[in-house]
Coordinates of C-alpha atoms and ligand atoms in Angstrom, one line a residue:
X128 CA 124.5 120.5 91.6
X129 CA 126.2 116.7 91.7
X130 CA 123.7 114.4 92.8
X131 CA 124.3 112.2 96.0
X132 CA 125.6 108.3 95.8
X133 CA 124.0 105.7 97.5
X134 CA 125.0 102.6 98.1
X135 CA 122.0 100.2 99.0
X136 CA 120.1 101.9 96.5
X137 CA 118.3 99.2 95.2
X138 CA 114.3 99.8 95.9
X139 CA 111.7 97.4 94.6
X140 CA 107.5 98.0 95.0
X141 CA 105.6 94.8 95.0
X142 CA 102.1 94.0 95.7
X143 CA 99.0 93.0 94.3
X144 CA 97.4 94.5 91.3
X145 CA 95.6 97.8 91.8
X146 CA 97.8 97.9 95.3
X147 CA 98.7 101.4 93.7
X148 CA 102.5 100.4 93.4
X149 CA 103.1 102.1 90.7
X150 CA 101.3 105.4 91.6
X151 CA 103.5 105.0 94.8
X152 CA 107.0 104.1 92.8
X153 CA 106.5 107.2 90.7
X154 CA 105.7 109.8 93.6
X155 CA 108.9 108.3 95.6
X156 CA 111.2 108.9 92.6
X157 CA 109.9 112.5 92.3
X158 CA 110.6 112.8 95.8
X159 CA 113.7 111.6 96.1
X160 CA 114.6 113.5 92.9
X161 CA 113.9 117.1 94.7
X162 CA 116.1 115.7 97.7
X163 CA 119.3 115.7 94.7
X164 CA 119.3 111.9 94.8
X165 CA 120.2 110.4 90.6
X166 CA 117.0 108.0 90.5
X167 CA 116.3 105.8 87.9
X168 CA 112.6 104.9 87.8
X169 CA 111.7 101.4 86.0
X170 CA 109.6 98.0 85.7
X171 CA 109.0 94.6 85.5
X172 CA 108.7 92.9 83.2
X173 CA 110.7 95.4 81.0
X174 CA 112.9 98.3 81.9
X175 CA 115.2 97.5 78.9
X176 CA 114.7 96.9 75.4
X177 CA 114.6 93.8 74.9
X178 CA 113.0 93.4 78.3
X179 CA 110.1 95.4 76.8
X180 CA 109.5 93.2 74.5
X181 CA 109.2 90.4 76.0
X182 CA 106.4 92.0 77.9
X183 CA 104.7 92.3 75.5
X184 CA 105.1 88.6 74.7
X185 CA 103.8 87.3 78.0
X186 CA 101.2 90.1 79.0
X187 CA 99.1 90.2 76.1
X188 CA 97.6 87.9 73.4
X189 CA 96.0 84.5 74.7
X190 CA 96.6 83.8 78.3
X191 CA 97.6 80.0 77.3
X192 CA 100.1 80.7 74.8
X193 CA 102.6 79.9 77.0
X194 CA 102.9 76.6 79.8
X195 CA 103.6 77.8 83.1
X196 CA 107.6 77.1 82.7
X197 CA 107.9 78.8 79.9
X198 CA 106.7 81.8 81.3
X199 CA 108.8 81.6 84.0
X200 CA 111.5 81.7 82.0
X201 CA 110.4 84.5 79.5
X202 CA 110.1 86.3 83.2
X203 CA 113.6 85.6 84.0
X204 CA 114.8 86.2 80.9
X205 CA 113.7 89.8 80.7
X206 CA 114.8 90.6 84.2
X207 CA 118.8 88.8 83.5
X208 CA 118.5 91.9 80.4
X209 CA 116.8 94.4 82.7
X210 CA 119.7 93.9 85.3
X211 CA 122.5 94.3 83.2
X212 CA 121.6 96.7 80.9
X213 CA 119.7 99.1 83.5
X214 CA 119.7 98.1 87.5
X215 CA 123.5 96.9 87.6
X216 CA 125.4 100.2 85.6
X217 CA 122.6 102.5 87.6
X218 CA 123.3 101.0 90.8
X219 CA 127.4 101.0 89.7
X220 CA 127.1 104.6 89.1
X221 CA 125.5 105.4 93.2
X222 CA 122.2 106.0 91.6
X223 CA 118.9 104.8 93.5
X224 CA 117.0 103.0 91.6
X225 CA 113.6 102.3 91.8
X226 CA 111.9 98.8 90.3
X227 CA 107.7 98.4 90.1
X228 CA 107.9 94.9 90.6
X229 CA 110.9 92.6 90.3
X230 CA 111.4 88.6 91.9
X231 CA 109.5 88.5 94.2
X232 CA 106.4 89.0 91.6
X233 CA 107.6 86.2 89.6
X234 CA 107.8 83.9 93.2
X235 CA 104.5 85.0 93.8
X236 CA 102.7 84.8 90.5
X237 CA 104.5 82.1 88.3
X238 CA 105.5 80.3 91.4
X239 CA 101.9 80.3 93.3
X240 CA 98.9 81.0 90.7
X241 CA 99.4 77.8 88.5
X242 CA 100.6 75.1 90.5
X243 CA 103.6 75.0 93.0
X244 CA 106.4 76.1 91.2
X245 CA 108.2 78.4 93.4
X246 CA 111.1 75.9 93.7
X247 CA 111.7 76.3 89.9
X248 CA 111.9 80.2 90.2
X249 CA 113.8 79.8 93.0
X250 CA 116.7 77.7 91.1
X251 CA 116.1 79.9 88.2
X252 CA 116.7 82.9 90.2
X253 CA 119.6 81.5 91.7
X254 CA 121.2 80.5 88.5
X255 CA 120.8 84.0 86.8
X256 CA 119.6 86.4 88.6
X257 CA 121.5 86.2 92.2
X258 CA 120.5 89.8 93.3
X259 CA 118.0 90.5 95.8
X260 CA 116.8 94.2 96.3
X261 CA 118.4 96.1 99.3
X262 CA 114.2 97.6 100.0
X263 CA 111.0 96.1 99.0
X264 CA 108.0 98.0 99.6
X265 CA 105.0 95.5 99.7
X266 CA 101.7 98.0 99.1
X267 CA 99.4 96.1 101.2
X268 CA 95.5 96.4 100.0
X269 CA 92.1 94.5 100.3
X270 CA 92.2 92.5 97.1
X271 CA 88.5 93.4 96.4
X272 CA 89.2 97.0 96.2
X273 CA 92.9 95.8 94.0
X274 CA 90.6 94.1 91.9
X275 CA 88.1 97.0 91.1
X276 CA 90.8 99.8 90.6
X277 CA 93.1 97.2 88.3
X278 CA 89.8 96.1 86.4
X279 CA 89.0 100.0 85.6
X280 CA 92.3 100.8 84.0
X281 CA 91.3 98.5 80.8
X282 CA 94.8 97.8 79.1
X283 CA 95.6 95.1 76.6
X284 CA 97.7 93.9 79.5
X285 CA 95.0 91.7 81.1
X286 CA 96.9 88.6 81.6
X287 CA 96.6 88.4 85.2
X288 CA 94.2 90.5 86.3
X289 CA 91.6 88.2 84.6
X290 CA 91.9 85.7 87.2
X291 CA 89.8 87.1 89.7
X292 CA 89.4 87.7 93.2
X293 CA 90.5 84.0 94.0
X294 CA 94.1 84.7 92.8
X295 CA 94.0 88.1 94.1
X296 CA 93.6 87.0 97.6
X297 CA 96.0 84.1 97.4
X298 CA 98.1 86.6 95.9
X299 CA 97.9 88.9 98.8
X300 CA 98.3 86.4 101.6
X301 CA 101.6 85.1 99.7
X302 CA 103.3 88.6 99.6
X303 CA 102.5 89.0 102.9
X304 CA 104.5 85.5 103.8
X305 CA 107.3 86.3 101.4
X306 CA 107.5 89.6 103.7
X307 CA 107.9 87.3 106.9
X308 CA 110.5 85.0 104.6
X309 CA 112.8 88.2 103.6
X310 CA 112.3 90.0 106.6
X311 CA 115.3 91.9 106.1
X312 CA 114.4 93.6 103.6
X313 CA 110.7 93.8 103.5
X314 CA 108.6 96.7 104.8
X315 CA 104.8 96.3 104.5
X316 CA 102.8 99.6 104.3
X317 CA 99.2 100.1 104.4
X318 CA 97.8 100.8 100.6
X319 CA 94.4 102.6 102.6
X320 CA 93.9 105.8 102.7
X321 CA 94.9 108.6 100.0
X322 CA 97.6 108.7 97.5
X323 CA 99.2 111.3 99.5
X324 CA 99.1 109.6 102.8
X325 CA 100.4 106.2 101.5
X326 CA 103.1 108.3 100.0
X327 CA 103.9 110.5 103.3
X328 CA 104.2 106.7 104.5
X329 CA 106.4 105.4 101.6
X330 CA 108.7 108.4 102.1
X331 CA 109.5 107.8 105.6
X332 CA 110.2 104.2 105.4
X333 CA 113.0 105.3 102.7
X334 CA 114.0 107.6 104.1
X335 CA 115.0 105.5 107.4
X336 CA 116.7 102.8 104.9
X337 CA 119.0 105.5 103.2
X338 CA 119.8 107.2 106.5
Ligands
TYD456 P1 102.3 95.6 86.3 O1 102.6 96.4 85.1 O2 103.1 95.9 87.6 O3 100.8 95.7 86.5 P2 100.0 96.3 87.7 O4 100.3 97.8 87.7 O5 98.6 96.0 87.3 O6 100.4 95.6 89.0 O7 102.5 94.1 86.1 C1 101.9 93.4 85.0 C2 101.5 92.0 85.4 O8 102.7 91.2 85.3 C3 101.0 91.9 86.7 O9 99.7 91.3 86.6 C4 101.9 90.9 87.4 C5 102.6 90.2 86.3 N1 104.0 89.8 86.6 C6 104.2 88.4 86.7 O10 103.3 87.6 86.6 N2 105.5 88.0 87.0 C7 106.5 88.8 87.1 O11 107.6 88.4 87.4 C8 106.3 90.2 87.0 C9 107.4 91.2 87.2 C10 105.0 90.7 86.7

């Protein structure tokens, strides 16, 4: 069977951490998978080689290793080799691909949680990144019950999640303005409820955009 081509097929799943983004980006690919669409299923930051390991350069270890502009541009950096080794020839070839997390997290948590710097990823992103997604899913949730559910995973990737309920709710009211900012593109779906009913949610929404 030859799969379908999409054009547009460039999906991104924000929110906060424990939203259940991930959970969510996974279920869509399957989904979209039995419906004979090519998907490629991926992250941020990562989703290449190299952009793996610069993952693990600014997600684990001590949280000040690196000044705030630094990180942004370790961020950036992985996504510029993300997007042309992965997104670009996936989205070249009419595949849909699916990205848990891309810009928009870096506006949100290099340019809000230590200091203003959103104008620096802005420029950045500008300069050498240029591509905004064609969907972003923003899994809205209360950023206590984020909190909990991120805080019972225990990974080595603790980096953010350590900052505590304070960034979490900052964090949650600026994806919800950066939803009113890229309107176009932005559809903001309830996180309550069941995995499968967030999904049944997630599915239409998709749906509509491909149709
Ligand atoms: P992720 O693996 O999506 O974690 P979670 O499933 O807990 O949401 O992302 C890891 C962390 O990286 C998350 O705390 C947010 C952070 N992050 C940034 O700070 N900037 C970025 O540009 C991206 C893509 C992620």
């Amino acid at each position: 069977m030859t799969s379908k081509h999409v054009d547009g097929g460039f999906i991104t799943f924000e929110g906060i951490d424990g939203s259940g983004k991930s959970t969510q980006a996974r279920l869509l690919a399957d989904h979209l998978r039995s419906q004979g669409y090519d998907v490629v299923l991926t992250r941020e930051p990562g989703g290449s080689v190299g952009a793996e390991e610069i993952r693990a350069l600014v997600l684990e270890g001590d949280p000040d290793r690196w000044s705030a502009e630094t990180e942004i541009l370790l961020f950036t950096a992985a996504r510029r080799d993300h997007l042309e080794r992965t997104i670009l020839p996936a989205l070249a070839a009419g595949k849909i691909v699916i990205c848990d997390r891309f810009a928009d997290s870096t506006r949100m948590y290099q340019g809000l949680s230590r200091g203003d710097l959103r104008g620096i990823v802005d420029q950045l992103h500008e300069l050498m990144i240029g591509r905004e997604p064609d969907l972003t899913v923003l899994i809205d949730m209360d950023p206590a019950e984020g909190l909990s559910r991120a805080k019972s995973r225990q990974t080595a990737e603790e980096r953010f999640e350590d900052f505590g309920q304070a960034l979490q709710d900052q964090m949650r009211a600026g994806f919800l303005a950066l939803s009113r900012e890229y309107a176009d593109r932005f559809c903001v779906i309830s996180g309550t409820g069941t995995l499968e009913e967030v999904a049944a949610r997630v599915t239409s929404t998709v749906q509509d955009h491909l149709s």
